[in-house]
Amino acid sequence: MSKSEQYQSGFVPDFQPQSSIPGKQHKLDPEPHDLELADGSQYKPAGKLEGKKAFVSGGDSGIGRSVAILFALEGADVSIVHLPEEEKDAKDTADKIKKYTDGKRKVLLLPIDLTTEDNCKKAIAEHMKAFGALDSLILNHGTQKAVESILDLSSEQWHHVFDTNIHSFFYLVKAALPHMKQGATMVFNASINPFVGHPGLVDYTSTKGAMVGFARSLSNQLVGDKGIRVNVVCPGPIWTPLIPSTMTEDSQKSFGSKVPMGRPGQPVEVATCFVFFASPDSGYLSGQTLHPNGGSYMG
């Protein structure tokens, strides 16, 4: 089945569990789409981020990989932060960027666990050392693990999910902000879940709701005085390594089939939202959310 046929057929991947979180993209079958759009064409860049320097967390796989690739195609040099154990996926992403841009864009791989404040400071410092500027702070990393009952949700998992999904965002913003100038952008990757309330992802859903509130407050603080825009992307079901590494067999077999479009989305269909929010095309938008979710209405 071709990639365009996968889109049109309402393709739902077969169950293919992975033991590590957030999962390995190079083990997925089929591999998520980084560039290929629903009509069978490839993403067409237009120089929207020419000369910019972007920091992309979780850029080794899934949505983050597609964001990093599209940003590079649009003219940005990119730092990609990834867990040390995701080295192969990160290198694959860097290789793709070099291939698609004919080696014109610089890529810095940063194998850093972002769950501590010191590591977040280190990641920003390494980016600044390499590039000397920070125009787009793209915070995409995250973790989840389904637990059906809150009575079975351990305090250790609750704290780990918050450390990964929201505390690190606070640390990274504080470390990055002194380096960001007027016209810079921040874009966070949240989720559909705080708008619908996923019953099996109470901790994850809570962090994503906190992320939306954090971004709105930041926007009101930064956009006027500093001219830094802050926005959020809230994807629905997207085919990424996080799915086979965190979902049950029943959930994965029906993954994406319940949205109006009847299929899971692909990373590139979310990454285009990040390009929009990071570019001058969205110059009058801040504190806003975009919902690439297959047609589900978020009133």
Coordinates of C-alpha atoms in Angstrom, one line a residue:
M1 CA 0.0 0.0 0.0
S2 CA 1.4 3.4 -1.0
K3 CA 1.6 6.3 1.4
S4 CA -1.2 8.2 -0.4
E5 CA -3.4 5.0 -0.3
Q6 CA -2.8 4.7 3.4
Y7 CA -4.3 8.2 3.9
Q8 CA -7.3 7.4 1.7
S9 CA -8.1 4.0 3.1
G10 CA -8.5 5.1 6.7
F11 CA -5.4 3.1 7.5
V12 CA -5.1 1.8 11.1
P13 CA -1.7 0.2 11.9
D14 CA -1.5 -3.4 13.1
F15 CA -0.7 -4.0 16.8
Q16 CA 3.1 -3.8 17.2
P17 CA 4.0 -3.3 20.9
Q18 CA 7.3 -1.8 21.9
S19 CA 8.8 -2.2 25.4
S20 CA 10.6 1.2 25.7
I21 CA 8.9 4.6 26.0
P22 CA 8.7 6.8 23.9
G23 CA 9.4 4.0 21.4
K24 CA 11.6 3.6 18.4
Q25 CA 10.5 5.1 15.0
H26 CA 12.8 2.9 13.0
K27 CA 10.9 -0.1 14.3
L28 CA 7.5 1.1 13.1
D29 CA 5.7 -0.5 10.2
P30 CA 4.8 1.6 8.3
E31 CA 7.1 4.4 9.2
P32 CA 5.2 7.7 10.0
H33 CA 5.1 10.3 7.2
D34 CA 7.5 13.2 7.7
L35 CA 6.9 14.9 4.3
E36 CA 4.2 13.1 2.4
L37 CA 0.8 14.8 2.4
A38 CA -2.6 13.3 2.1
D39 CA -2.9 14.1 -1.6
G40 CA 0.3 12.1 -2.4
S41 CA 2.5 15.2 -2.8
Q42 CA 5.4 16.2 -0.7
Y43 CA 5.6 19.3 1.5
K44 CA 6.7 22.3 -0.5
P45 CA 8.9 24.8 1.5
A46 CA 8.8 28.5 0.8
G47 CA 11.6 30.0 2.9
K48 CA 9.4 30.9 5.8
L49 CA 12.1 30.4 8.4
E50 CA 15.2 31.5 6.4
G51 CA 18.1 32.2 8.7
K52 CA 16.3 31.2 11.9
K53 CA 17.7 29.1 14.7
A54 CA 15.3 26.6 16.2
F55 CA 15.3 24.4 19.3
V56 CA 13.2 21.3 19.0
S57 CA 12.8 19.0 21.9
G58 CA 11.8 15.4 21.2
G59 CA 12.9 16.0 17.6
D60 CA 14.3 12.5 17.0
S61 CA 10.9 10.8 16.1
G62 CA 7.2 11.3 15.5
I63 CA 5.9 14.8 15.3
G64 CA 9.2 16.3 16.5
R65 CA 11.1 14.7 13.7
S66 CA 8.7 16.1 11.1
V67 CA 8.9 19.5 12.7
A68 CA 12.7 19.5 12.6
I69 CA 12.7 18.4 9.0
L70 CA 10.1 21.0 7.9
F71 CA 11.9 23.8 9.8
A72 CA 15.2 22.9 8.1
L73 CA 13.5 22.8 4.7
E74 CA 12.1 26.3 5.5
G75 CA 15.6 27.6 6.1
A76 CA 16.3 27.1 9.8
D77 CA 19.3 25.5 11.6
V78 CA 18.0 23.2 14.2
S79 CA 19.0 21.8 17.6
I80 CA 17.3 18.4 18.3
V81 CA 17.1 17.3 21.9
H82 CA 16.5 13.6 22.5
L83 CA 16.8 10.9 25.1
P84 CA 20.3 9.3 25.0
E85 CA 18.8 5.9 24.2
E86 CA 17.1 7.4 21.1
E87 CA 20.5 7.9 19.3
K88 CA 19.6 5.9 16.2
D89 CA 16.3 7.8 15.6
A90 CA 18.0 11.1 16.2
K91 CA 20.8 10.3 13.8
D92 CA 18.3 9.2 11.2
T93 CA 16.5 12.6 11.6
A94 CA 19.8 14.5 11.1
D95 CA 20.6 12.4 8.1
K96 CA 17.2 13.1 6.5
I97 CA 17.7 16.9 7.1
K98 CA 21.1 16.8 5.5
K99 CA 19.7 14.8 2.5
Y100 CA 16.6 17.0 2.0
T101 CA 18.5 20.3 2.3
D102 CA 21.6 19.2 0.4
G103 CA 23.6 19.7 3.5
K104 CA 22.8 23.5 3.7
R105 CA 21.2 23.4 7.2
K106 CA 23.1 22.7 10.4
V107 CA 21.8 20.2 12.9
L108 CA 22.9 19.8 16.5
L109 CA 22.0 16.6 18.3
L110 CA 21.7 16.9 22.1
P111 CA 21.2 13.6 23.9
I112 CA 19.8 15.1 27.1
D113 CA 17.1 13.9 29.5
L114 CA 15.0 17.1 30.2
T115 CA 13.4 16.0 33.5
T116 CA 15.8 18.1 35.6
E117 CA 16.3 21.9 35.6
D118 CA 20.1 21.6 35.3
N119 CA 19.7 19.5 32.1
C120 CA 17.3 22.0 30.6
K121 CA 19.7 24.8 31.3
K122 CA 22.5 22.7 29.7
A123 CA 20.4 22.0 26.6
I124 CA 19.7 25.7 26.0
A125 CA 23.4 26.6 26.7
E126 CA 24.6 24.0 24.1
H127 CA 22.2 25.4 21.5
M128 CA 23.4 29.0 22.1
K129 CA 27.0 27.9 22.0
A130 CA 26.4 26.3 18.6
F131 CA 24.1 28.8 17.0
G132 CA 24.3 32.1 18.9
A133 CA 20.6 32.8 18.6
L134 CA 17.3 31.3 19.5
D135 CA 14.4 32.3 17.3
S136 CA 11.9 29.4 17.9
L137 CA 11.6 27.4 21.0
I138 CA 9.6 24.3 20.0
L139 CA 8.7 22.1 23.0
N140 CA 7.4 18.8 21.8
H141 CA 8.8 16.1 24.1
G142 CA 6.5 14.1 26.3
T143 CA 5.5 10.8 27.8
Q144 CA 2.4 8.8 28.6
K145 CA 1.4 5.4 29.9
A146 CA -2.2 4.3 30.0
V147 CA -3.7 3.3 33.4
E148 CA -7.4 2.5 33.5
S149 CA -8.1 3.4 37.2
I150 CA -6.7 6.3 39.2
L151 CA -6.3 3.8 42.0
D152 CA -3.7 2.0 40.0
L153 CA -1.9 5.2 39.0
S154 CA 1.3 5.3 41.1
S155 CA 2.6 8.5 42.6
E156 CA 5.9 7.7 40.9
Q157 CA 4.3 7.7 37.4
W158 CA 2.3 10.8 38.2
H159 CA 5.5 12.7 39.2
H160 CA 7.5 11.4 36.3
V161 CA 4.9 12.5 33.8
F162 CA 4.7 15.9 35.3
D163 CA 8.5 16.2 35.4
T164 CA 8.6 15.3 31.7
N165 CA 5.6 17.0 30.3
I166 CA 5.2 20.3 32.1
H167 CA 8.0 21.0 34.7
S168 CA 10.6 20.8 32.0
F169 CA 8.7 23.3 29.9
F170 CA 8.9 25.8 32.8
Y171 CA 12.7 25.1 33.1
L172 CA 13.3 25.4 29.4
V173 CA 11.3 28.7 29.0
K174 CA 13.2 30.3 31.9
A175 CA 16.5 29.2 30.4
A176 CA 15.6 30.3 26.9
L177 CA 13.9 33.6 27.4
P178 CA 17.0 35.7 28.1
H179 CA 18.3 34.7 24.6
M180 CA 15.1 35.4 22.7
K181 CA 14.5 38.7 21.0
Q182 CA 11.4 40.5 19.7
G183 CA 9.7 38.5 16.9
A184 CA 10.8 35.1 18.4
T185 CA 8.2 32.4 18.9
M186 CA 7.4 29.6 21.3
V187 CA 5.2 26.7 20.3
F188 CA 4.2 23.9 22.6
N189 CA 2.9 20.4 21.7
A190 CA -0.2 19.6 23.8
S191 CA -3.0 17.3 23.0
I192 CA -6.7 16.9 22.3
N193 CA -7.0 15.1 25.6
P194 CA -7.5 18.1 28.0
F195 CA -10.4 19.1 25.8
V196 CA -12.1 15.7 25.9
G197 CA -10.8 14.1 29.1
H198 CA -9.1 10.8 28.3
P199 CA -10.1 8.4 31.0
G200 CA -7.0 6.2 30.7
L201 CA -4.5 9.0 30.7
V202 CA -5.4 11.1 33.7
D203 CA -1.8 12.2 34.5
Y204 CA -0.9 12.9 30.8
T205 CA -4.2 14.8 30.2
S206 CA -3.6 16.9 33.3
T207 CA -0.1 17.9 32.1
K208 CA -1.4 18.8 28.7
G209 CA -4.1 21.0 30.2
A210 CA -1.5 22.7 32.3
M211 CA 0.5 23.3 29.2
V212 CA -2.3 25.1 27.5
G213 CA -2.8 27.4 30.6
F214 CA 0.9 27.9 30.8
A215 CA 1.1 29.1 27.2
R216 CA -1.8 31.4 27.5
S217 CA -0.4 33.1 30.6
L218 CA 3.0 33.3 29.0
S219 CA 1.6 34.9 26.0
N220 CA -0.1 37.6 28.0
Q221 CA 3.1 38.2 29.8
L222 CA 5.5 38.2 26.8
V223 CA 3.7 39.2 23.6
G224 CA 3.1 42.9 24.5
D225 CA 6.3 44.0 26.3
K226 CA 8.8 41.6 24.6
G227 CA 7.0 40.8 21.3
I228 CA 7.4 37.1 21.7
R229 CA 4.4 35.0 20.6
V230 CA 3.4 31.8 22.4
N231 CA 1.0 29.3 20.8
V232 CA 0.0 25.6 21.2
V233 CA -0.7 22.7 18.9
C234 CA -3.2 20.1 20.2
P235 CA -3.0 17.0 18.0
G236 CA -5.5 14.2 18.0
P237 CA -4.5 10.6 17.2
I238 CA -1.2 10.7 15.4
W239 CA 0.8 7.7 14.3
T240 CA 4.1 8.0 16.3
P241 CA 6.4 5.7 18.3
L242 CA 4.6 6.7 21.5
I243 CA 1.5 4.8 20.4
P244 CA 2.8 1.2 20.2
S245 CA 5.0 1.8 23.3
T246 CA 2.2 3.0 25.6
M247 CA -1.2 1.8 24.3
T248 CA -3.1 -1.5 24.8
E249 CA -3.7 -3.9 21.9
D250 CA -7.4 -3.0 21.8
S251 CA -6.7 0.8 21.8
Q252 CA -4.1 0.5 19.1
K253 CA -6.3 -1.7 16.8
S254 CA -8.9 1.1 16.8
F255 CA -6.4 4.0 16.9
G256 CA -7.7 7.0 15.0
S257 CA -10.8 5.2 13.7
K258 CA -13.3 7.2 15.9
V259 CA -12.5 10.7 14.6
P260 CA -14.7 12.0 11.7
M261 CA -11.9 11.4 9.2
G262 CA -11.8 7.8 10.3
R263 CA -8.0 7.4 10.4
P264 CA -5.0 8.4 12.5
G265 CA -3.1 11.5 11.4
Q266 CA 0.5 11.6 10.3
P267 CA 3.3 13.7 11.9
V268 CA 3.6 16.0 8.9
E269 CA -0.1 17.0 9.2
V270 CA 0.8 18.4 12.7
A271 CA 4.2 19.7 11.8
T272 CA 2.7 22.2 9.4
C273 CA 0.9 23.8 12.3
F274 CA 4.3 24.4 14.0
V275 CA 5.7 26.0 10.8
F276 CA 2.7 28.3 10.7
F277 CA 3.0 29.4 14.3
A278 CA 6.8 29.9 14.0
S279 CA 6.5 32.0 10.8
P280 CA 5.3 35.5 10.1
D281 CA 2.2 34.0 8.6
S282 CA 0.7 33.8 12.1
G283 CA 2.0 37.3 13.2
Y284 CA -1.3 38.3 14.7
L285 CA -1.8 35.0 16.7
S286 CA -0.6 34.4 20.2
G287 CA -2.1 32.5 23.1
Q288 CA -4.0 30.4 20.6
T289 CA -4.4 26.6 20.0
L290 CA -4.6 24.7 16.7
H291 CA -6.4 21.3 16.6
P292 CA -5.1 18.9 13.9
N293 CA -7.3 16.1 15.1
G294 CA -9.1 14.6 12.1
G295 CA -12.2 16.7 12.3
S296 CA -13.2 16.5 16.0
Y297 CA -14.8 19.8 17.1
M298 CA -13.2 21.5 20.1
G299 CA -15.8 24.2 21.0

